[in-house]
mmCIF file of C-alpha atoms and ligand atoms in Angstrom:
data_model
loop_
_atom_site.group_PDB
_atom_site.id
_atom_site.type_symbol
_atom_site.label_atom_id
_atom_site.label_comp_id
_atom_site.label_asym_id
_atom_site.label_seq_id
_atom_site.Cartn_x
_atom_site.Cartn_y
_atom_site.Cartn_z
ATOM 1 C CA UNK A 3 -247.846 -80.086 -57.878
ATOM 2 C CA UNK A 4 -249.102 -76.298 -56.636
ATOM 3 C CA UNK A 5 -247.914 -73.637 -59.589
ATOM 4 C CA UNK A 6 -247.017 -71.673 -55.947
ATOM 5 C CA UNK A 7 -243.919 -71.897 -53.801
ATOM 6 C CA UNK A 8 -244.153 -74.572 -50.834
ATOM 7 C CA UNK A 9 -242.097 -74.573 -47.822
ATOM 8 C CA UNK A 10 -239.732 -76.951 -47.955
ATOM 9 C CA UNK A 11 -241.279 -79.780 -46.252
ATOM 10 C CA UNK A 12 -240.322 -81.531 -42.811
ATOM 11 C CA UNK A 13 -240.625 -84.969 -44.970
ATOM 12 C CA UNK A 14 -238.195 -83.985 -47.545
ATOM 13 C CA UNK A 15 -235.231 -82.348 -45.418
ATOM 14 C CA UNK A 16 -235.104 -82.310 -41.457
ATOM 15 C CA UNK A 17 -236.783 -79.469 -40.236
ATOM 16 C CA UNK A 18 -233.219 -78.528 -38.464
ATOM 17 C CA UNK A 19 -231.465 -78.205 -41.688
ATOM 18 C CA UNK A 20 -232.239 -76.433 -45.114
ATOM 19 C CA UNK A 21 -232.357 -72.573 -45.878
ATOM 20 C CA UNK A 22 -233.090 -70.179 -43.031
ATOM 21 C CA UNK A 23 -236.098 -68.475 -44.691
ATOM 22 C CA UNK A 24 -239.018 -68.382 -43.710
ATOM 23 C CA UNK A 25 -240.801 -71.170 -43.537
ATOM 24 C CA UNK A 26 -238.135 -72.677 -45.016
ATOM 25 C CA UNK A 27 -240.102 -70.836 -47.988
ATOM 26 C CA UNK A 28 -237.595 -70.563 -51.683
ATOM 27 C CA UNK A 29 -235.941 -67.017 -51.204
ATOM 28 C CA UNK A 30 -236.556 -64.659 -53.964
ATOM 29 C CA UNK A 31 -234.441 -61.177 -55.479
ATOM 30 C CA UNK A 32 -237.302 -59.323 -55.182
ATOM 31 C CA UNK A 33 -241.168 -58.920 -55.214
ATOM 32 C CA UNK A 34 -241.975 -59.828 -58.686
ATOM 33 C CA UNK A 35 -244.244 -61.828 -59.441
ATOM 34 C CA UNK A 36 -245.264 -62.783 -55.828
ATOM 35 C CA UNK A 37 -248.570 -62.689 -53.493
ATOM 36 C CA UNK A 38 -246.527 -61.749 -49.939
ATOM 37 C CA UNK A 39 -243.069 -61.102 -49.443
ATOM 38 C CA UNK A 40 -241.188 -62.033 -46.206
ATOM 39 C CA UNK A 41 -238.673 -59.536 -45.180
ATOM 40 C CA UNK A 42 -236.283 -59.012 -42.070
ATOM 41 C CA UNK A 43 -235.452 -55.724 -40.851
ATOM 42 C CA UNK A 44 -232.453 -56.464 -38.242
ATOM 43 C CA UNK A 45 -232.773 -53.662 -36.022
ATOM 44 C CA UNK A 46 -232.514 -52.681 -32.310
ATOM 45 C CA UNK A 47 -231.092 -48.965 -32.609
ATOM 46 C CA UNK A 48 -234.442 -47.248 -32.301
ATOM 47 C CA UNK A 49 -234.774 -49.207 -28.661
ATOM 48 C CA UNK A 50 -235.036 -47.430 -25.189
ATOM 49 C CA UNK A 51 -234.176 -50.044 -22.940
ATOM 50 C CA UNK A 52 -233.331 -53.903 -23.845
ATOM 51 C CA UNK A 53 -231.590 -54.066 -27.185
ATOM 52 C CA UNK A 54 -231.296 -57.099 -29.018
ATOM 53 C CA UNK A 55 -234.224 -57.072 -31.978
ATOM 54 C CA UNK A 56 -231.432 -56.832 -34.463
ATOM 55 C CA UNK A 57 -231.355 -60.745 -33.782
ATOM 56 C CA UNK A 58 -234.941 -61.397 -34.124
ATOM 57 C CA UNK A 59 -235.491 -61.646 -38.200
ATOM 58 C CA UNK A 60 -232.706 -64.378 -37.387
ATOM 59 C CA UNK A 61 -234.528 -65.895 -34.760
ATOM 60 C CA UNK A 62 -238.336 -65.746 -36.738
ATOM 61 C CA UNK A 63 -237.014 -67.701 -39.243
ATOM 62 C CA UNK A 64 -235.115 -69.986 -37.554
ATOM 63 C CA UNK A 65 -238.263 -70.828 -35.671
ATOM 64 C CA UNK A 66 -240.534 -70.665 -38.518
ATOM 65 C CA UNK A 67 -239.005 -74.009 -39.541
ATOM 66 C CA UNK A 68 -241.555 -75.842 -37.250
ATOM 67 C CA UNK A 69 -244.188 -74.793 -39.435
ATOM 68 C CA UNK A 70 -246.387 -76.676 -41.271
ATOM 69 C CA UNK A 71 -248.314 -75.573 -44.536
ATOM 70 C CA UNK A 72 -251.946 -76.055 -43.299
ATOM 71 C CA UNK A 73 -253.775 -74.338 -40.907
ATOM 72 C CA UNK A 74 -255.567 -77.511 -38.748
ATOM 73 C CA UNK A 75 -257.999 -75.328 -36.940
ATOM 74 C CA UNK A 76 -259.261 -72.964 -39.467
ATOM 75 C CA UNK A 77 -258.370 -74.888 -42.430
ATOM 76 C CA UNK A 78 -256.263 -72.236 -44.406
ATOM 77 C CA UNK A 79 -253.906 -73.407 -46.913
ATOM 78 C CA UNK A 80 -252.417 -69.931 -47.570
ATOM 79 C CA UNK A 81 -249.512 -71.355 -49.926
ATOM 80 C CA UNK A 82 -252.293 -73.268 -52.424
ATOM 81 C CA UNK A 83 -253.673 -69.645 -53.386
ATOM 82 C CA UNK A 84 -250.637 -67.049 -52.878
ATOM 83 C CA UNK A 85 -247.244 -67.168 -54.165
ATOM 84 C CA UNK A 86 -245.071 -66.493 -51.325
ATOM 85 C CA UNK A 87 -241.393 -65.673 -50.664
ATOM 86 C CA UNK A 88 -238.586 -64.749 -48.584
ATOM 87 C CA UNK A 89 -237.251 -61.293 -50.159
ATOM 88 C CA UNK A 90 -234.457 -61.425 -47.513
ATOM 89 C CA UNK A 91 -233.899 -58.363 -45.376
ATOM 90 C CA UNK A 92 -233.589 -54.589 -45.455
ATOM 91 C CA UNK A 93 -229.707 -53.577 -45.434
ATOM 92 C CA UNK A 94 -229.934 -51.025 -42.656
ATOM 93 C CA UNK A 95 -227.369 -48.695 -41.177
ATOM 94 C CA UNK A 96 -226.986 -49.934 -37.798
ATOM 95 C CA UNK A 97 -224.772 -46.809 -37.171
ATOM 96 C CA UNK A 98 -227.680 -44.390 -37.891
ATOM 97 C CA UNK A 99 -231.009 -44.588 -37.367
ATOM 98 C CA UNK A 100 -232.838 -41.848 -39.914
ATOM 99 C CA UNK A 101 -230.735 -43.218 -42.391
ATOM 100 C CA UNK A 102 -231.861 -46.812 -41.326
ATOM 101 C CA UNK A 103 -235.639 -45.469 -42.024
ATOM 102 C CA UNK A 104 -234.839 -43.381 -45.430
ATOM 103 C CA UNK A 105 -233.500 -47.321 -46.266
ATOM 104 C CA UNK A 106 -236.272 -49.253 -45.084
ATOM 105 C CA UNK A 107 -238.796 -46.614 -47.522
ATOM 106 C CA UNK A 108 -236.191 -46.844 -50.250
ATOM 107 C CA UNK A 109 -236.963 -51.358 -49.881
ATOM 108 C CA UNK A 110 -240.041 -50.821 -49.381
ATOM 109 C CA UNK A 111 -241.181 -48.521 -51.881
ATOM 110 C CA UNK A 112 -239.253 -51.043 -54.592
ATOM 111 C CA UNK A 113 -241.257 -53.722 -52.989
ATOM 112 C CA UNK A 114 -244.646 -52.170 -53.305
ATOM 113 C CA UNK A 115 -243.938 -51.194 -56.953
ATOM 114 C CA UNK A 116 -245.047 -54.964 -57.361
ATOM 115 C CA UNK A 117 -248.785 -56.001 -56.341
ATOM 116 C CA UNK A 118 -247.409 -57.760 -52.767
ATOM 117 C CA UNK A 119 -248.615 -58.017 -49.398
ATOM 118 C CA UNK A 120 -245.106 -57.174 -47.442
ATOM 119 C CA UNK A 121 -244.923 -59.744 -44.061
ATOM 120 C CA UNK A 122 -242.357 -57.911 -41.969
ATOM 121 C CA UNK A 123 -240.184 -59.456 -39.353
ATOM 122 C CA UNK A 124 -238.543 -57.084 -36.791
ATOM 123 C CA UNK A 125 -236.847 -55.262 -35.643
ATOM 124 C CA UNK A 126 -237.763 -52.676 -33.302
ATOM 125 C CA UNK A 127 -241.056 -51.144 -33.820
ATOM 126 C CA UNK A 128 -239.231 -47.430 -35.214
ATOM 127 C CA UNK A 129 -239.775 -49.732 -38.918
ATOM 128 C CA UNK A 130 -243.356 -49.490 -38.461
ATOM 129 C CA UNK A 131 -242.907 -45.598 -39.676
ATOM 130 C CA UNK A 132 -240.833 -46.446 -42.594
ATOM 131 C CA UNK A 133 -242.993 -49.200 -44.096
ATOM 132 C CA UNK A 134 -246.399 -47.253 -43.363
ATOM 133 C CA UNK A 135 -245.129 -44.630 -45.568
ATOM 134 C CA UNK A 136 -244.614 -46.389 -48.235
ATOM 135 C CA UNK A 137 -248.251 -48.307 -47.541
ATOM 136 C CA UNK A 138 -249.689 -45.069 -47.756
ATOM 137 C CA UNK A 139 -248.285 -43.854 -50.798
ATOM 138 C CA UNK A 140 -249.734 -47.329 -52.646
ATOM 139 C CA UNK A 141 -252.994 -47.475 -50.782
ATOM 140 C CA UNK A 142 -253.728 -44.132 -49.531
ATOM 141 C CA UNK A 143 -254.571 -43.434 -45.632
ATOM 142 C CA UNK A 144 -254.722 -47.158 -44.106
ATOM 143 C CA UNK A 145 -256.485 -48.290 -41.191
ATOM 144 C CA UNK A 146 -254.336 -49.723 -38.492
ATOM 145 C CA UNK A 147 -254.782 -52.391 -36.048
ATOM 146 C CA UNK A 148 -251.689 -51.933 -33.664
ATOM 147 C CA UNK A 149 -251.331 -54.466 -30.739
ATOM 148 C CA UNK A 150 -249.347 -53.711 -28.134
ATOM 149 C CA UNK A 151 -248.451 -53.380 -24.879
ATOM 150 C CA UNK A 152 -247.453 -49.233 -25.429
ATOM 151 C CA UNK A 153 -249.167 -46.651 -27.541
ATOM 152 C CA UNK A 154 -246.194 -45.675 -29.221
ATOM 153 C CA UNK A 155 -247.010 -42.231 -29.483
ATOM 154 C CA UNK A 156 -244.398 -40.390 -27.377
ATOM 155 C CA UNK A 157 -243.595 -36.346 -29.238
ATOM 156 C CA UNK A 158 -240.072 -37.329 -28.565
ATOM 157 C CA UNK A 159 -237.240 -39.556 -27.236
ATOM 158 C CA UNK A 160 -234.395 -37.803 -26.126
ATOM 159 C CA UNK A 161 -235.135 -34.677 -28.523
ATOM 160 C CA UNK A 162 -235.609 -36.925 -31.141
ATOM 161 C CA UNK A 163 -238.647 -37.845 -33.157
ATOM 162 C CA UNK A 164 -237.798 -40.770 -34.608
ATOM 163 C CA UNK A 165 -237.288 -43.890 -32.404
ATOM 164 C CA UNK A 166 -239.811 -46.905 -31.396
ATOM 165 C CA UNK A 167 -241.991 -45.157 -28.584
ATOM 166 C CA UNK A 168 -243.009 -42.532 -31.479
ATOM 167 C CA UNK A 169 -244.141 -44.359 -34.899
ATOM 168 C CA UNK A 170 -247.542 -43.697 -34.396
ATOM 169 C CA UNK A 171 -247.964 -40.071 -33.456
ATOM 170 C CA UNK A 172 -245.626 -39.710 -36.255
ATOM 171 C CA UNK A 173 -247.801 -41.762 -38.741
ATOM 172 C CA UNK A 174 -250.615 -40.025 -37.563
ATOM 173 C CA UNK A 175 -249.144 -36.474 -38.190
ATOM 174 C CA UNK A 176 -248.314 -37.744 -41.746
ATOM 175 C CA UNK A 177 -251.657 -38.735 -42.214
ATOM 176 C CA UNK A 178 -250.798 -42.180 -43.094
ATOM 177 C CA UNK A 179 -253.314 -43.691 -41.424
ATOM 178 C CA UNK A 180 -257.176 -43.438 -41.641
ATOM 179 C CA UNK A 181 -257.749 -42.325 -37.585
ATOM 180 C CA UNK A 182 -261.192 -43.557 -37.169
ATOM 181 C CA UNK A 183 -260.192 -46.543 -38.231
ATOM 182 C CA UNK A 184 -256.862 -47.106 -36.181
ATOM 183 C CA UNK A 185 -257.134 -49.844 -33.316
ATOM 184 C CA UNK A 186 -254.799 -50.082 -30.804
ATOM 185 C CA UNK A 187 -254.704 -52.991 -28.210
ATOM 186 C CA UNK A 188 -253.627 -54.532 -25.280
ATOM 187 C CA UNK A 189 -252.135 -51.380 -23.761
ATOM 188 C CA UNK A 190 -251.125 -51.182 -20.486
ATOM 189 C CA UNK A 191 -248.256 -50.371 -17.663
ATOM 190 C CA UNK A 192 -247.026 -47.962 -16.263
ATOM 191 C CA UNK A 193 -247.040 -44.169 -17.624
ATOM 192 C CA UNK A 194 -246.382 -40.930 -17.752
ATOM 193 C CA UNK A 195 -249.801 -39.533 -17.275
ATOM 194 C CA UNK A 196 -253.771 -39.989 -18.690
ATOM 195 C CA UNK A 197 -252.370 -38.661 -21.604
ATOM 196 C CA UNK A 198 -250.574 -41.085 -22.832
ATOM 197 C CA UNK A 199 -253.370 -43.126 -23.923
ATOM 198 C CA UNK A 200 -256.165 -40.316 -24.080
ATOM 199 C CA UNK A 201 -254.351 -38.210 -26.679
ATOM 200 C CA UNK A 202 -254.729 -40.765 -29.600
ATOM 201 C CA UNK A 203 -258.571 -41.485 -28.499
ATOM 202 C CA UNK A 204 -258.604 -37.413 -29.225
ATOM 203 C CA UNK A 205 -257.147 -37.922 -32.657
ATOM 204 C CA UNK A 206 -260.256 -41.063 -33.368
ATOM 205 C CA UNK A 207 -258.588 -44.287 -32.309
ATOM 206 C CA UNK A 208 -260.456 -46.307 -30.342
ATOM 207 C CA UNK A 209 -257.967 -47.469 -27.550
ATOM 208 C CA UNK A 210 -258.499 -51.036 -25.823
ATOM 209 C CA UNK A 211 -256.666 -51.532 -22.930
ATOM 210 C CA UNK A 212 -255.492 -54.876 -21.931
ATOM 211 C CA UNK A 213 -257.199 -55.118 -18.443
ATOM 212 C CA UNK A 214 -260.668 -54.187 -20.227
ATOM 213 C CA UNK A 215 -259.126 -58.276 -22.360
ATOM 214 C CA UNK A 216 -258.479 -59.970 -19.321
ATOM 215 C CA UNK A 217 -259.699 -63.670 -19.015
ATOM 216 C CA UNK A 218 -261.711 -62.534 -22.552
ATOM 217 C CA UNK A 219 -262.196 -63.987 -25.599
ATOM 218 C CA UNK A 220 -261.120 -61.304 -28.736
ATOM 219 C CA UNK A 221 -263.020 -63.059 -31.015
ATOM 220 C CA UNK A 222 -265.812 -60.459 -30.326
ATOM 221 C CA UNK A 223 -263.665 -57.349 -31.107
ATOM 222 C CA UNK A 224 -262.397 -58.290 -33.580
ATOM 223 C CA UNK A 225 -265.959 -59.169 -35.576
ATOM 224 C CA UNK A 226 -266.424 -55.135 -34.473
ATOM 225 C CA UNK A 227 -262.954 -53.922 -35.688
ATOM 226 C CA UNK A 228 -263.585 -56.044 -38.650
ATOM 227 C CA UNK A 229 -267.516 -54.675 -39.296
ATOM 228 C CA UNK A 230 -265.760 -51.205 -39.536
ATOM 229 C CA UNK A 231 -262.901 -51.853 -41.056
ATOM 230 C CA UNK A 232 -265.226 -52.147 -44.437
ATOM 231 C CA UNK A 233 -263.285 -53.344 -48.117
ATOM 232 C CA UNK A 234 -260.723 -50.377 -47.151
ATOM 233 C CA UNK A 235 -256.840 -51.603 -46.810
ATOM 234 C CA UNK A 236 -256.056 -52.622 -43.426
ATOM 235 C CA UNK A 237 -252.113 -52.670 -41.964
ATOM 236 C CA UNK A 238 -251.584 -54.728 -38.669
ATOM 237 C CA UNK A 239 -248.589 -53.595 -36.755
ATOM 238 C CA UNK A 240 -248.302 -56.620 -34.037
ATOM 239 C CA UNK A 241 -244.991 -55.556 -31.168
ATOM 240 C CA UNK A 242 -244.684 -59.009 -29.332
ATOM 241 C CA UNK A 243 -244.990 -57.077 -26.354
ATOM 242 C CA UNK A 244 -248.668 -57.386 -26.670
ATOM 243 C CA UNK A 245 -248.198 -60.525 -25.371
ATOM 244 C CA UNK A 246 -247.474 -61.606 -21.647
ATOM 245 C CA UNK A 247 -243.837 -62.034 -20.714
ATOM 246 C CA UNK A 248 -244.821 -65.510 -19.252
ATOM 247 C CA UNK A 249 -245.046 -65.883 -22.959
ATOM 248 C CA UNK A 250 -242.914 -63.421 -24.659
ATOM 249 C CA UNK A 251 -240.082 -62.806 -22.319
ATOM 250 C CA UNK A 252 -238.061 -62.016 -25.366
ATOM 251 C CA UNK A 253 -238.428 -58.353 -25.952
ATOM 252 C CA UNK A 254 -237.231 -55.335 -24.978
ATOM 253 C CA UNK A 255 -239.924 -53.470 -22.977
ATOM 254 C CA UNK A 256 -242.041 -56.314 -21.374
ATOM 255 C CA UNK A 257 -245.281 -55.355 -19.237
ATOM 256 C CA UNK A 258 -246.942 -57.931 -16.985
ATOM 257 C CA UNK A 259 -250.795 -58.734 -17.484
ATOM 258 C CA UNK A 260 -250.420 -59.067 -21.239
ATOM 259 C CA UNK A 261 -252.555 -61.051 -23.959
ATOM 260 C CA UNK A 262 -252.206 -64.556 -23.815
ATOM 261 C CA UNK A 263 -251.707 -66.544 -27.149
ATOM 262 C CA UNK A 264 -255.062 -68.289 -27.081
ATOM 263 C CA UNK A 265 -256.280 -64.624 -27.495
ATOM 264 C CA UNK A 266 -253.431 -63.139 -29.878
ATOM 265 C CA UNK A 267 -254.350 -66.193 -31.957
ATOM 266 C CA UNK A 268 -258.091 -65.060 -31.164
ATOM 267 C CA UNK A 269 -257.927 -61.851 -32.496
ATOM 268 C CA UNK A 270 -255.763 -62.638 -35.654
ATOM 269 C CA UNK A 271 -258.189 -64.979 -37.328
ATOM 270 C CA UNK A 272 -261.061 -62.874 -36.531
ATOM 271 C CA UNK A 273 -259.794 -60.743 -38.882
ATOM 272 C CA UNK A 274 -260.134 -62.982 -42.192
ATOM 273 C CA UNK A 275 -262.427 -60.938 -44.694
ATOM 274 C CA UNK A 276 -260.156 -57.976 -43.991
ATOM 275 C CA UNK A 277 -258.728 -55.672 -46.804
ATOM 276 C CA UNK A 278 -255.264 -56.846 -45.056
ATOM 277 C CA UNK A 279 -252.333 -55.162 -47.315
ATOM 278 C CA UNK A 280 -249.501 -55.860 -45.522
ATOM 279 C CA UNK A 281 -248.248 -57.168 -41.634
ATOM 280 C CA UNK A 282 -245.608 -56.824 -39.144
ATOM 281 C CA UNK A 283 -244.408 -58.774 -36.054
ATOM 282 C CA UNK A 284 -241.551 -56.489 -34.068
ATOM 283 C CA UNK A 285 -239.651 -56.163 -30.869
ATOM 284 C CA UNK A 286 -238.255 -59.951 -30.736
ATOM 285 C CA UNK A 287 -235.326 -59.547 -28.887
ATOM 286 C CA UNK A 288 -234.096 -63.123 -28.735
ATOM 287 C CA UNK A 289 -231.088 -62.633 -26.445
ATOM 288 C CA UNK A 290 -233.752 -61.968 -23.662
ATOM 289 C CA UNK A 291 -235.296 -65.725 -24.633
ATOM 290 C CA UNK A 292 -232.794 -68.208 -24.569
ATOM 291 C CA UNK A 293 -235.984 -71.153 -25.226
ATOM 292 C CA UNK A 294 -236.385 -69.619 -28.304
ATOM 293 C CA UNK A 295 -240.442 -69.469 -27.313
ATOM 294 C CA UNK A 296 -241.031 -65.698 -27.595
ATOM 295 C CA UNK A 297 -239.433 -66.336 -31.723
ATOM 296 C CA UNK A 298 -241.843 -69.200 -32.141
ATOM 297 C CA UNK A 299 -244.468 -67.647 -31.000
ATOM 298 C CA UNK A 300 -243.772 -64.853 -33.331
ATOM 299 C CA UNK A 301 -243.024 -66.960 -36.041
ATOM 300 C CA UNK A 302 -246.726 -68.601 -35.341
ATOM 301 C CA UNK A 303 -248.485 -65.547 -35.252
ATOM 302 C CA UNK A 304 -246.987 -64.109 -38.632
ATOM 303 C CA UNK A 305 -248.535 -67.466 -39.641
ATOM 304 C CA UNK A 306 -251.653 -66.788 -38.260
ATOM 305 C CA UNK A 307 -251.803 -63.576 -40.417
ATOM 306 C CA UNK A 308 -250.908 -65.390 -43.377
ATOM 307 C CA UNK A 309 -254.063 -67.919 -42.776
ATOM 308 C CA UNK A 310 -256.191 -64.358 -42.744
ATOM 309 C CA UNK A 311 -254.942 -62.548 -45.889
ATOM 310 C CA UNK A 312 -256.691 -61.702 -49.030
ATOM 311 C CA UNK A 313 -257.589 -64.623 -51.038
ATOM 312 C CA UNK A 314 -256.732 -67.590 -48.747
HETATM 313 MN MN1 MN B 401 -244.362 -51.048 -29.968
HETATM 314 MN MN1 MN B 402 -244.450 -52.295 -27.004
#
């Protein structure tokens, strides 16, 4: 008997029944006492073009269920050495969207008062602002490692700064994030101009873009994102849009010639050894996905990031 929550097990209730948590993990009031919390943030308002991440907590979960507790190929067994829990979600405002973010701080700063690695499930990638400031204001300037398909570094969106094509510029002019060390990868698409990658290699990222990934193994960058990274805390922002929408047709703005999930999968457990303080997965969209695939797939890389964290 582990002294640390288990999922509820496939061999004691069907996997298509039980609590939708996830994992089927026990659910929890709040942060104390616990290793990672798993939280849902149940919003599409931030969204440009396809709506529907408001569904994909939901969805995560529901496909989480699948999941077993050990890790076959690398041989983490993240839930004998971290007590973990589903914390439930963040009570947005689906009516407003700066209110939505002052919300998701407000959770999130509550959350961090415990020692807890916060495992978000989105959502449209606006929460990524929201939860890095309250990352910074526990750990200082982070380093980031954002995959995705879009730099997410647009001044505005219709006049406003706040919405999921601007997170990172706005992170960056916070000063949330440690530049140098700020990764961002698997961009690609269509654009407005040079600049919309360029700028953010003129603040320090370093910006891979997916074509330089093609038919590639990851596991070599990230050993190098990893050998500079140091013992310093590390966020990963992951939009499922990274991924190809052979794979991830769920989501709202899909780009062809994406990351497969060999290489997602790649990159993520290159990454064990990492100062990794807290994850999210966004942009799910599951009304775009009727198999349900792009949600499992999320689901599996949350996992994934589990199998890497601190102390597994
Ligand atoms: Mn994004
Ligand atoms: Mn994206």
């Amino acid at each position: 008997m582990s002294r640390f929550n288990q999922p509820l097990s496939g061999n004691d209730m069907p996997r298509f029944a039980g609590p939708n948590t996830f994992m089927r993990l026990p659910s929890a009031a709040d942060a104390a006492g616990l290793d990672v919390a798993f939280i849902g943030v149940p919003m599409d308002i931030g969204t440009s073009w396809r709506p529907g991440t408001r569904f994909g907590p939901k969805a995560i979960r529901a496909e989480s269920a699948m999941l077993r507790p050990y890790n076959m190929a690398t041989r983490a067994a993240p839930f004998e050495h971290l007590h973990c829990a589903d914390i439930g979600d963040v009570a947005i405002n689906t009516f407003d969207l700066k209110d939505s973010v002052r919300r998701i701080t407000g959770f999130y700063d509550e959350v961090l008062a415990h020692d807890v690695i916060p495992m978000t499930m989105g959502g449209d990638h606006t929460l990524a602002l929201p939860v890095l400031r309250s990352i910074a204001k526990k750990h200082g300037p982070v380093g980031l490692i954002h995959v995705d398909a879009h730099a997410d570094i647009n001044q505005h969106m219709f006049g406003e700064e706040i919405a999921h094509g601007t997170p990172f510029r706005r992170a960056y002019e916070e000063g949330l994030m440690d530049a140098p060390r700020v990764w961002q990868i698997g961009l690609r698409g269509t654009g407005y101009g040079a600049d919309d990658f360029d700028t953010a290699r003129g603040w320090g990222f370093h910006v891979v873009e997916a074509e330089k990934l093609w038919l590639k193994s990851l596991t070599g960058l990230a050993g190098e994102i990893k050998a500079a990274m140091g013992d310093a805390p590390v966020y990963i922002s992951f939009d499922i849009d990274s991924l190809d929408p052979a794979y991830a047709p769920g989501t709202g703005t899909p780009e062809i010639c994406g990351l497969t999930p060999p290489q997602a999968v790649e990159l993520i457990r290159g990454l064990a050894g990492v100062n990794i303080v807290g994850c999210d997965l966004v942009e799910v969209s599951p009304p775009y996905d009727t198999t349900g695939n792009t949600a499992l797939l999320g689901a599996n890389l949350l996992y994934e990031m589990l199998c890497v964290l601190p102390g597994v």
